[in-house]
mmCIF file of C-alpha atoms and ligand atoms in Angstrom:
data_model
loop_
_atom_site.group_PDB
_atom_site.id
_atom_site.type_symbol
_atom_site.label_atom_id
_atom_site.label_comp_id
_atom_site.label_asym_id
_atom_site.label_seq_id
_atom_site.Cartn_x
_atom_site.Cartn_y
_atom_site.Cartn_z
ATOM 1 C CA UNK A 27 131.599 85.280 117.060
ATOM 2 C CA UNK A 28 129.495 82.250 117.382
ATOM 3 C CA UNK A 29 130.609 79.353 115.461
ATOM 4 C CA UNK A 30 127.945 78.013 112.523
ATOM 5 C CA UNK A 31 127.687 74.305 114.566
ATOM 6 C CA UNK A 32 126.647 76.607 117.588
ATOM 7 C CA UNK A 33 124.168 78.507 116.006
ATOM 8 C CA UNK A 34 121.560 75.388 115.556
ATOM 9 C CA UNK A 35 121.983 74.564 119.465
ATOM 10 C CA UNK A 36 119.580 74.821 121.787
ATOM 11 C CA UNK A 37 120.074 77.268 124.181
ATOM 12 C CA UNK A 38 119.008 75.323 127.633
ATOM 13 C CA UNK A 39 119.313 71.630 128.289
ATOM 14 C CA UNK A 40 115.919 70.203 127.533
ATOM 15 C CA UNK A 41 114.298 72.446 125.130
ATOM 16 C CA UNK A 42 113.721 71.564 122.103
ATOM 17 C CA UNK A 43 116.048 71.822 119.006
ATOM 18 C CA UNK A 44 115.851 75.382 116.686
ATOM 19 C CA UNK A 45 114.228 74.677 113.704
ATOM 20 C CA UNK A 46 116.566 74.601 110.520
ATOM 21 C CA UNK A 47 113.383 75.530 107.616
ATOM 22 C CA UNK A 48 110.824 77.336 108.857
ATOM 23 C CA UNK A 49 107.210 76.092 109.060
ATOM 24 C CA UNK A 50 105.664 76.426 105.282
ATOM 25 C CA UNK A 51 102.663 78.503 106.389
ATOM 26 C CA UNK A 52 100.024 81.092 104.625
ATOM 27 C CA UNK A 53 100.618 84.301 106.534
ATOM 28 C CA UNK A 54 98.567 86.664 104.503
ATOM 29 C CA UNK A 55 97.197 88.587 107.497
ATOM 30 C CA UNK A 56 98.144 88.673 110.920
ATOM 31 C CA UNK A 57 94.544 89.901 112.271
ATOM 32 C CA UNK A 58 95.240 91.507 115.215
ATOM 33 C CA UNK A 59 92.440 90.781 118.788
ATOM 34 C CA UNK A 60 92.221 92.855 122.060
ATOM 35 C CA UNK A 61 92.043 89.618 124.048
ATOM 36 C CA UNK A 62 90.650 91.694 127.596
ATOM 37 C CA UNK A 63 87.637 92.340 125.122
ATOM 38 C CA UNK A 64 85.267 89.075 126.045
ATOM 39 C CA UNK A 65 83.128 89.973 123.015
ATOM 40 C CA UNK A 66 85.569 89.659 120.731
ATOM 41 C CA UNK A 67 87.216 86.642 122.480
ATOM 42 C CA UNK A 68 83.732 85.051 122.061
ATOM 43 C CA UNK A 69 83.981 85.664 118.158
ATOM 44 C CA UNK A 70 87.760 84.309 117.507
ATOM 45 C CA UNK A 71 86.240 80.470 116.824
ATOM 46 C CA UNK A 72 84.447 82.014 114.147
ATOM 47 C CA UNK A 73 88.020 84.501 113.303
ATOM 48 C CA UNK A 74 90.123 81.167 113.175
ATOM 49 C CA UNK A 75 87.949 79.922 109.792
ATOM 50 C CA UNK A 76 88.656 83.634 108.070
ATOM 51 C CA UNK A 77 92.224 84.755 108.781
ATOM 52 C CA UNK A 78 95.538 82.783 109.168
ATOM 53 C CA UNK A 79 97.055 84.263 111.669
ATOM 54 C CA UNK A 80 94.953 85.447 115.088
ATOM 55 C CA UNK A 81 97.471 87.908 117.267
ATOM 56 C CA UNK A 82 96.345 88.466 120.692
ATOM 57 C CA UNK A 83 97.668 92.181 121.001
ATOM 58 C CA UNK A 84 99.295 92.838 124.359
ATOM 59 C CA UNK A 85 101.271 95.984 123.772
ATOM 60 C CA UNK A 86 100.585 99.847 122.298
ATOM 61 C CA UNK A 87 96.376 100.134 121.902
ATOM 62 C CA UNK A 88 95.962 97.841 124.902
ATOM 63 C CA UNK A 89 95.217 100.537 128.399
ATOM 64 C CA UNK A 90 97.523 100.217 130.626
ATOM 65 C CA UNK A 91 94.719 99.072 133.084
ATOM 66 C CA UNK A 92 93.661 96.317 130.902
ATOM 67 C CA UNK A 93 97.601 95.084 130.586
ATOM 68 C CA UNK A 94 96.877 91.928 133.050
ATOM 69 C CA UNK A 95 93.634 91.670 131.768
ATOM 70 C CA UNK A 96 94.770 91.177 128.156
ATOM 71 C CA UNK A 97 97.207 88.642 129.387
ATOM 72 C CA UNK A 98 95.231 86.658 131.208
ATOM 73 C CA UNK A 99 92.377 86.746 128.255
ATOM 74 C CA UNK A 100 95.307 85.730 125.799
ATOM 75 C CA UNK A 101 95.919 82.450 128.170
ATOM 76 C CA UNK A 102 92.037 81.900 128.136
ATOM 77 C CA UNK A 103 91.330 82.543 124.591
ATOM 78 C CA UNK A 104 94.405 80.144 123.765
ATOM 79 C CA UNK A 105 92.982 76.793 125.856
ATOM 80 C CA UNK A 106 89.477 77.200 124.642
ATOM 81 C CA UNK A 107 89.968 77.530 121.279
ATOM 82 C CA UNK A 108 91.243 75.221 118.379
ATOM 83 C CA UNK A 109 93.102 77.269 116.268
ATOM 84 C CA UNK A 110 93.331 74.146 113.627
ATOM 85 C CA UNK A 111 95.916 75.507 110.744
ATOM 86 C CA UNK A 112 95.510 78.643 111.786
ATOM 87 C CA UNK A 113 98.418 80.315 113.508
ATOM 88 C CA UNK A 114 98.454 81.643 116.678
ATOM 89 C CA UNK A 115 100.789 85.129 118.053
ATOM 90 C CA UNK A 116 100.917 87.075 120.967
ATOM 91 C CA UNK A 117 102.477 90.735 120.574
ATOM 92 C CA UNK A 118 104.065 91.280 124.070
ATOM 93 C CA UNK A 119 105.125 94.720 125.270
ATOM 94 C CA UNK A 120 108.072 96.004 124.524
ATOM 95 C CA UNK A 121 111.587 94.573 126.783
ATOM 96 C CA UNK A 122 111.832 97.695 128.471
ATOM 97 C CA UNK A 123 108.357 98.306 129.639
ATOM 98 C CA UNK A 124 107.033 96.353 133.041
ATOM 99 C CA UNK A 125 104.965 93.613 131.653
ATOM 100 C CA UNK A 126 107.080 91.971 129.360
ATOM 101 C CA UNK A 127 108.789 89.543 131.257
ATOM 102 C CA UNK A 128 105.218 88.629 132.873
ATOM 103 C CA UNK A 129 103.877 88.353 129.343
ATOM 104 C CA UNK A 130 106.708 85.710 128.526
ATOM 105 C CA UNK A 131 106.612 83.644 131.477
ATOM 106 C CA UNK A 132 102.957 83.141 132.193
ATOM 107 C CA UNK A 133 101.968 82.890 128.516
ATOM 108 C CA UNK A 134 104.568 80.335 127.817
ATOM 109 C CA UNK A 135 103.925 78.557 130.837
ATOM 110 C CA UNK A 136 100.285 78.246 130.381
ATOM 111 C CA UNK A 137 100.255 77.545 126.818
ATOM 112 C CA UNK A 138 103.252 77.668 124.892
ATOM 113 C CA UNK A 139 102.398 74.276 123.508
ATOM 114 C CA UNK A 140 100.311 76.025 121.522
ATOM 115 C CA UNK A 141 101.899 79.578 120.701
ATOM 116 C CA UNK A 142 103.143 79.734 117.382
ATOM 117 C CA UNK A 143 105.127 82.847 117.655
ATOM 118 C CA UNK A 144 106.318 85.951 119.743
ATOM 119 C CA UNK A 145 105.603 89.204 117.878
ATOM 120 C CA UNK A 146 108.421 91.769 119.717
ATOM 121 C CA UNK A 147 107.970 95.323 119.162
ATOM 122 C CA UNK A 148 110.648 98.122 119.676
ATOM 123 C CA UNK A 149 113.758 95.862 118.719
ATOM 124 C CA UNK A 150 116.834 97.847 118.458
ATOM 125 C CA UNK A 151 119.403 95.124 117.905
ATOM 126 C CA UNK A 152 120.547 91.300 118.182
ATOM 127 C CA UNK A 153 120.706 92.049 121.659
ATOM 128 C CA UNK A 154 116.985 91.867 122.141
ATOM 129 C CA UNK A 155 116.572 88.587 119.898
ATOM 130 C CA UNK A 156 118.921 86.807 121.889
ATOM 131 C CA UNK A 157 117.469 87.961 125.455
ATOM 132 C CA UNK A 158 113.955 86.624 124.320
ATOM 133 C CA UNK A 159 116.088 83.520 122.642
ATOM 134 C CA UNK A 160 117.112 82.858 125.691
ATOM 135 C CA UNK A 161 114.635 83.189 128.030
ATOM 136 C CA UNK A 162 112.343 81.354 125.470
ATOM 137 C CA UNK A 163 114.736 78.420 125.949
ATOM 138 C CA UNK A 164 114.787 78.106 129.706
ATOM 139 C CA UNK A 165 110.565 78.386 129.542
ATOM 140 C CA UNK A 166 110.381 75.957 127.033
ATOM 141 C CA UNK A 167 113.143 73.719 128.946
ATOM 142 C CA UNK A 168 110.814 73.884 132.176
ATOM 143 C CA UNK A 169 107.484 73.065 130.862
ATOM 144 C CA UNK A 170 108.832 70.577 128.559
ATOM 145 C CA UNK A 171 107.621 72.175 125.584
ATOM 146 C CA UNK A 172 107.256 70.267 122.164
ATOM 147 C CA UNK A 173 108.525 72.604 119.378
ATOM 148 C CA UNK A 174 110.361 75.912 119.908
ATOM 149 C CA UNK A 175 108.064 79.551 119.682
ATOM 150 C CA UNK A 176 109.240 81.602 116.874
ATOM 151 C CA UNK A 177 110.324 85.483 116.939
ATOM 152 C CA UNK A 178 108.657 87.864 114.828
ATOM 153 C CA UNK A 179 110.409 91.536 114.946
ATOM 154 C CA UNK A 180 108.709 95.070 114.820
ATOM 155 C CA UNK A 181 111.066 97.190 112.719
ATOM 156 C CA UNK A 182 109.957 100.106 113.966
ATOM 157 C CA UNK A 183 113.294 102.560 115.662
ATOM 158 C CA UNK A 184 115.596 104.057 113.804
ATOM 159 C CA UNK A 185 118.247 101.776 115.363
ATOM 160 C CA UNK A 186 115.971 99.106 114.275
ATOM 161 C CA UNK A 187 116.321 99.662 110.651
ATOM 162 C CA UNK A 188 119.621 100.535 111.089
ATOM 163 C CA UNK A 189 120.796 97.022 112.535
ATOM 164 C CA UNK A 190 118.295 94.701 110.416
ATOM 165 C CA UNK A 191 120.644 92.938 108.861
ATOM 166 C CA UNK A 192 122.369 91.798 112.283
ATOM 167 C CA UNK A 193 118.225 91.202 113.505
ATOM 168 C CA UNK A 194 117.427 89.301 110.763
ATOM 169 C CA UNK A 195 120.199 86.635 111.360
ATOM 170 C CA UNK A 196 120.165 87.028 115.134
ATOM 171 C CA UNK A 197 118.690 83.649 116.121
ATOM 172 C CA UNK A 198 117.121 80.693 113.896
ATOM 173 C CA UNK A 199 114.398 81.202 115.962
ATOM 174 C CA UNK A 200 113.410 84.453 114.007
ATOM 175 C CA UNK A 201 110.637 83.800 111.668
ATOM 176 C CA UNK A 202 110.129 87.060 110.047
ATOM 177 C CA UNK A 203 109.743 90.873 110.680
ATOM 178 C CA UNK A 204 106.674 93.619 109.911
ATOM 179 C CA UNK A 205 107.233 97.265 108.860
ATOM 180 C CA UNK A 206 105.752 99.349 112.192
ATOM 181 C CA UNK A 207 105.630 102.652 110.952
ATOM 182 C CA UNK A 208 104.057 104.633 113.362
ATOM 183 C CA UNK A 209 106.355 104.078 115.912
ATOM 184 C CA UNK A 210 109.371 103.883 113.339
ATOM 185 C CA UNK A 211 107.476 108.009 112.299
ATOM 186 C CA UNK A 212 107.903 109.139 115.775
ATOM 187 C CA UNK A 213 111.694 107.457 116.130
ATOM 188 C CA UNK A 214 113.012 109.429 112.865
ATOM 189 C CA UNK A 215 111.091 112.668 113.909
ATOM 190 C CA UNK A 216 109.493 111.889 110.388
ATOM 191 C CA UNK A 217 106.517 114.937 109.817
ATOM 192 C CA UNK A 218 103.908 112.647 110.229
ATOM 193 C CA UNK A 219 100.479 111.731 112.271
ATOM 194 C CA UNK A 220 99.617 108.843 110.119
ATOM 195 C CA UNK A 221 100.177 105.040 110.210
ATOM 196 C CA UNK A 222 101.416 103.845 106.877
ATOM 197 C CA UNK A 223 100.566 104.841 103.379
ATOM 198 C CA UNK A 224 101.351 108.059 101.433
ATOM 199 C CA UNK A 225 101.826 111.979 102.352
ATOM 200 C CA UNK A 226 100.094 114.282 100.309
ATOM 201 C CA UNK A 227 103.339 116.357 100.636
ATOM 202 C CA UNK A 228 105.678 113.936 100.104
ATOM 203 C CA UNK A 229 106.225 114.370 95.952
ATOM 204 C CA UNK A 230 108.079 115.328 93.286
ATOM 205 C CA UNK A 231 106.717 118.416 91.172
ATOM 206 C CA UNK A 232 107.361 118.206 87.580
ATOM 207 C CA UNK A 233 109.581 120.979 85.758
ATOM 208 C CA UNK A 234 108.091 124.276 84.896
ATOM 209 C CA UNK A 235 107.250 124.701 81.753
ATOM 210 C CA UNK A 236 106.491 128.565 81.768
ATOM 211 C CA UNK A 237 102.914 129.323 83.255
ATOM 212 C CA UNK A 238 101.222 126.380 82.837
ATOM 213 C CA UNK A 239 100.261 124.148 86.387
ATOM 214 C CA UNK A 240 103.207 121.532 87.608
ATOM 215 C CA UNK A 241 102.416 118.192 87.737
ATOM 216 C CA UNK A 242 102.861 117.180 91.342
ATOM 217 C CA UNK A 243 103.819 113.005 91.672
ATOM 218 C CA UNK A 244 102.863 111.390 95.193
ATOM 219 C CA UNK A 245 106.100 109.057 96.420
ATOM 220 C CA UNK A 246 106.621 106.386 99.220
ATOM 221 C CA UNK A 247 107.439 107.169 102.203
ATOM 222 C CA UNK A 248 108.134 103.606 102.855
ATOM 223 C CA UNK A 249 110.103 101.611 100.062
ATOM 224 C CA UNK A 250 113.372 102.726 101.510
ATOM 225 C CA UNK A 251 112.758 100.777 104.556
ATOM 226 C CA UNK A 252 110.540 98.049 103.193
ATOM 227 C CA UNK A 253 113.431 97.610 100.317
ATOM 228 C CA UNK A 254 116.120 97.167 103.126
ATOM 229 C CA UNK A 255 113.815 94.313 105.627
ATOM 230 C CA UNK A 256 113.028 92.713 102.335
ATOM 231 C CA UNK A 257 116.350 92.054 101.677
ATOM 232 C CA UNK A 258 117.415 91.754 105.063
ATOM 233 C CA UNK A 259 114.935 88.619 105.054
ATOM 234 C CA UNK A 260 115.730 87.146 101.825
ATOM 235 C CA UNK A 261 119.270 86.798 102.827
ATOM 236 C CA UNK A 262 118.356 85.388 106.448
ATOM 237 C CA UNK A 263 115.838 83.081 104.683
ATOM 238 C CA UNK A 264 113.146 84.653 107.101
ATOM 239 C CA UNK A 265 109.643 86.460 106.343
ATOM 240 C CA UNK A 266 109.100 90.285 105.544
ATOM 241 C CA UNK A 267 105.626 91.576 105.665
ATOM 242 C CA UNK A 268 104.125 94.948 106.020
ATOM 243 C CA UNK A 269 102.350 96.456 109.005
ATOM 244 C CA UNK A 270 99.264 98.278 110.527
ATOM 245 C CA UNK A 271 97.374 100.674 107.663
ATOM 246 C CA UNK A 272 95.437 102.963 110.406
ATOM 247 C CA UNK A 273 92.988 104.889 108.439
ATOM 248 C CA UNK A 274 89.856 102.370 108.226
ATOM 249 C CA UNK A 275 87.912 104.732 105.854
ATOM 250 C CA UNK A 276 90.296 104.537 103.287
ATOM 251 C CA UNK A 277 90.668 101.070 101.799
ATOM 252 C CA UNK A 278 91.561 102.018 98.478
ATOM 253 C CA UNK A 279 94.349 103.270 100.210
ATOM 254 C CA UNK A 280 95.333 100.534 102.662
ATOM 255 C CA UNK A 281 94.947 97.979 99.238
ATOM 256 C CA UNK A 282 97.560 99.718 97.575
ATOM 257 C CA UNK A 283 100.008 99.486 100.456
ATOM 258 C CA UNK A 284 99.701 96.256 100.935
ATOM 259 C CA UNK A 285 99.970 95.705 97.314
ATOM 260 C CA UNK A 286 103.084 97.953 96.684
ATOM 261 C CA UNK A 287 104.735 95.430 99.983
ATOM 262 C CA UNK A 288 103.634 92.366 98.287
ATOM 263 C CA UNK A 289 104.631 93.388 95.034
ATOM 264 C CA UNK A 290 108.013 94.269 96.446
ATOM 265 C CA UNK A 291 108.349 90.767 98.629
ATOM 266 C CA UNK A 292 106.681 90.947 101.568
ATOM 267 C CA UNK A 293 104.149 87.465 102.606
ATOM 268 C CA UNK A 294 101.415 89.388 104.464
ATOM 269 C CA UNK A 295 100.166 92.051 106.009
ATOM 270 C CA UNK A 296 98.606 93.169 109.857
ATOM 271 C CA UNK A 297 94.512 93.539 109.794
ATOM 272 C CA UNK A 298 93.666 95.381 112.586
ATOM 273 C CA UNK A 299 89.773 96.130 111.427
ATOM 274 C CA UNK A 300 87.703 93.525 110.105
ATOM 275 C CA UNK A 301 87.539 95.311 106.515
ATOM 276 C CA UNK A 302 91.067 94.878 106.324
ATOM 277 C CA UNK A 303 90.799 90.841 106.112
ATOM 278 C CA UNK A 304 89.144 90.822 102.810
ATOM 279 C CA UNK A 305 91.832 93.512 101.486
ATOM 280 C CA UNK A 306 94.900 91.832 102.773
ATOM 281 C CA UNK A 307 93.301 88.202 101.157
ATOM 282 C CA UNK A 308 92.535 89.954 98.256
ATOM 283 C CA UNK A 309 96.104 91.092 97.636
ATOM 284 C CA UNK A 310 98.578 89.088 99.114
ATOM 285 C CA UNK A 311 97.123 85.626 97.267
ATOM 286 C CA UNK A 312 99.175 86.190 93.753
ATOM 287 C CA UNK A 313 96.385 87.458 91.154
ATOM 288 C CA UNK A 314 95.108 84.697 88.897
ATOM 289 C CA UNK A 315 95.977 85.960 86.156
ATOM 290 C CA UNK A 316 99.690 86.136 87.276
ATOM 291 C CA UNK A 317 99.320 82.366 88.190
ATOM 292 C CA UNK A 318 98.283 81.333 85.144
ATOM 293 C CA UNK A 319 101.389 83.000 83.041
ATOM 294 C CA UNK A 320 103.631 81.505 85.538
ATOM 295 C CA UNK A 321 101.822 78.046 84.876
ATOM 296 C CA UNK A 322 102.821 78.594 81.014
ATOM 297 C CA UNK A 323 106.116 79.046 81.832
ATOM 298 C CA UNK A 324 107.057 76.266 84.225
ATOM 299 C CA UNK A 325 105.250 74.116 81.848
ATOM 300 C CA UNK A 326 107.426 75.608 79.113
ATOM 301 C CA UNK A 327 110.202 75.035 80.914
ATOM 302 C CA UNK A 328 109.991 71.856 82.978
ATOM 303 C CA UNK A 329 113.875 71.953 84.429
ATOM 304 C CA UNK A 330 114.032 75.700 84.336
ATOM 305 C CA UNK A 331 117.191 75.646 81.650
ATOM 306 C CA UNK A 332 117.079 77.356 78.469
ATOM 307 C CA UNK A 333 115.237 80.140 76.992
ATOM 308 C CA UNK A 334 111.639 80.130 75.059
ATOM 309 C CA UNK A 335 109.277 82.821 74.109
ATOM 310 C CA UNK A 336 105.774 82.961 75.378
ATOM 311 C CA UNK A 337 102.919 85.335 74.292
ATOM 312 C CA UNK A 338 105.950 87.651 72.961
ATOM 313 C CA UNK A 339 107.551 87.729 75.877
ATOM 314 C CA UNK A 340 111.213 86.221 76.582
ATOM 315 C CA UNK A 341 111.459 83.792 79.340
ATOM 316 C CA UNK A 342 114.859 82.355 80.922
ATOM 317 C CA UNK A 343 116.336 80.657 83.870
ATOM 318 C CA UNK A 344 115.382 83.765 86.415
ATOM 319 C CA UNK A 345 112.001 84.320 84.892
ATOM 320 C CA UNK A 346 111.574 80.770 86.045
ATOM 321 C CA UNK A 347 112.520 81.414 89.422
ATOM 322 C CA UNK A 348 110.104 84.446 89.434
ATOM 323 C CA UNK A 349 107.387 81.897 87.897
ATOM 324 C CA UNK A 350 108.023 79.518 90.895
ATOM 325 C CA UNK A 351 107.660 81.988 93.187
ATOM 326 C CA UNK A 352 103.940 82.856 92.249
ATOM 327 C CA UNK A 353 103.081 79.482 91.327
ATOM 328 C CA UNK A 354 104.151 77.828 95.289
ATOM 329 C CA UNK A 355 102.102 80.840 96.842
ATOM 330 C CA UNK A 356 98.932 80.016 94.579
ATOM 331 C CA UNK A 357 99.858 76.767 95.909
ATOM 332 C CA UNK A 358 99.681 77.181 99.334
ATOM 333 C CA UNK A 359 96.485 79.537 98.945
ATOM 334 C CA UNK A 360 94.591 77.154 97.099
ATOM 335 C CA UNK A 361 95.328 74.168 99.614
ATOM 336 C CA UNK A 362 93.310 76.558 102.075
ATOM 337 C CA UNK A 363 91.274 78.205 100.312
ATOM 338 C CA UNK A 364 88.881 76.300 97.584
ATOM 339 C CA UNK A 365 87.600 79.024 96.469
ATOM 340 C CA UNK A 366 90.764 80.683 94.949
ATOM 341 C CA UNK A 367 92.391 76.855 94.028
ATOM 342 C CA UNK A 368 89.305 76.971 91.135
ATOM 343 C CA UNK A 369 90.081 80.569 89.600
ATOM 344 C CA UNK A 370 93.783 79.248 89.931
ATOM 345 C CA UNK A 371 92.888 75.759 88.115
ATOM 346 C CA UNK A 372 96.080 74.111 88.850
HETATM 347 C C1 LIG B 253 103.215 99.333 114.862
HETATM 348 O O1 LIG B 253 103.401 98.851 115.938
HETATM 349 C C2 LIG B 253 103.616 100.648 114.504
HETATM 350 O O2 LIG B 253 104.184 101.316 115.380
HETATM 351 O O3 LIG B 253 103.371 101.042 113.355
HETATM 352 MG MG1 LIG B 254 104.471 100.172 117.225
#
């Protein structure tokens, strides 16, 4: 077992120390670029002002013939453009496959001044966070970088899900993990040709009640697995958020996924069309309304001890904690976004 003192040491003489808090950072949607597209690397200065994260996707979507391509237009895309407070992500392909260690090397090398963090997808285990851990620290040893590149985590194999507790607290260098589940589907043999959201025959039917027609109640295929990262990454102190919603016809739909993963802890979601940016703002900045409630009871409750009542409704120590919760996210929304800092009025 490594010892606790160990844990918070860098991994190769020279690189530069894990971080002990991660960056406090609006993550609502990580929008997702094919960067061996030139027209849509022509169109990320104008991205950077509407999303917070850009992701230059390197992995499943991106042809195999285009691999180097979308590599080399990551690197590019990265030096000419100033990403400002927006983040910046690469997703490389997966450990096993023949371009990841190419994707690590040159991208760091080029630009991992400027990388935020490595989006890894297919991780089975703490054995691939502390391969990337490591070779992340040599890179960043040689070319002398300035602040270590964080890991983000696709839970997306059975396996996965299975050790996401031991992923979660793998490395301080982890900064969070997304829900993948079309890949995580095809892994559990689940029934299904559809990424994320419901199954029309996934439900409960309601008793009979002689002739008359059953009630028939839609569930989630997901909460069991979004349930477990969450609290995987509450206890690690690290960042849940949901993935890719694939059907771009349906955003009723893809709203109410994203809403059922913020409302159940997760930071953000991906946007892989350019409809889904608006959605994933929409719901992942806490609702106004909400903000203003918590507002009452903060200011209610300055030191969060005791108990009051407010508009009938009883409010405590842990109601406090919920109000913070809501209150620093409307915080950190409406330092970015004027817009949504006047409906919030704080
Ligand atoms: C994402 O990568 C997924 O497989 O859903
Ligand atoms: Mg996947």
């Amino acid at each position: 077992m490594k010892l606790p003192r160990q844990f918070f040491a860098s991994l190769a003489i020279g690189a530069p120390a894990p971080l002990r808090e991660l960056p406090v950072r609006l993550e609502r949607m990580i929008h997702f670029v094919p960067p061996h597209n030139e027209k849509v690397r022509a169109k990320v200065p104008e991205l950077v002002r509407q999303v917070d994260v850009v992701l230059g996707n390197l992995e499943d979507a991106i042809p195999v013939e285009a691999k180097q391509g979308a590599r080399k237009g990551f690197i590019e895309m990265a030096k000419a453009v100033d990403f400002g407070a927006t983040g910046l992500w690469t997703r490389i392909n997966a450990l096993n496959s023949p371009w990841a260690l190419d994707d690590v090397t040159e991208i760091v090398g080029a630009v991992g001044n400027k990388l935020d963090v490595i989006m890894l997808p297919k991780v089975d285990g703490p054995w691939d966070i502390h391969y990337l851990d490591q070779l992340l620290a040599q890179l960043e040893a040689r070319h002398k970088l300035k602040k270590p590149i964080l890991i983000h985590a696709i839970l997306e194999t059975a396996q996965g899900v299975n050790n996401v507790e031991a992923i979660a607290t793998a490395s301080p260098r982890m900064h969070g993990m997304s829900l993948g589940p079309a890949d995580l589907a095809a892994s559990r043999a689940m029934k299904t040709t559809r990424v994320g959201g419901g199954h029309p025959d996934y439900k409960v039917l309601a008793d009979a009640q002689g002739d008359a027609p059953r009630a028939a109640f839609q569930q989630d295929l997901w909460h069991y697995t979004i349930a477990k990262m969450v609290d995987a990454c509450a206890t690690a102190g690290i960042k849940p958020f949901y993935g890719p919603f694939g059907d771009f016809s349906d955003s009723a739909a893809c709203e109410t996924q994203f809403r059922n993963a913020f409302l159940m802890g997760c930071l953000g979601a991906w946007s892989l069309h350019p409809s889904q940016i608006e959605i994933a703002k929409k719901v992942f900045s806490p609702d106004p309304g909400e903000v203003a409630f918590a507002k009452k009871i903060v200011d209610a409750m300055p030191d969060g001890a005791g108990a009051v009542m407010i508009d009938g409704k009883m409010q405590d120590d842990a109601t406090w904690k919920q109000a913070k919760v809501v209150l620093d996210l409307a915080k950190l929304v409406a330092a970015k976004d004027p817009e949504m800092a006047a409906r919030y009025a704080l």
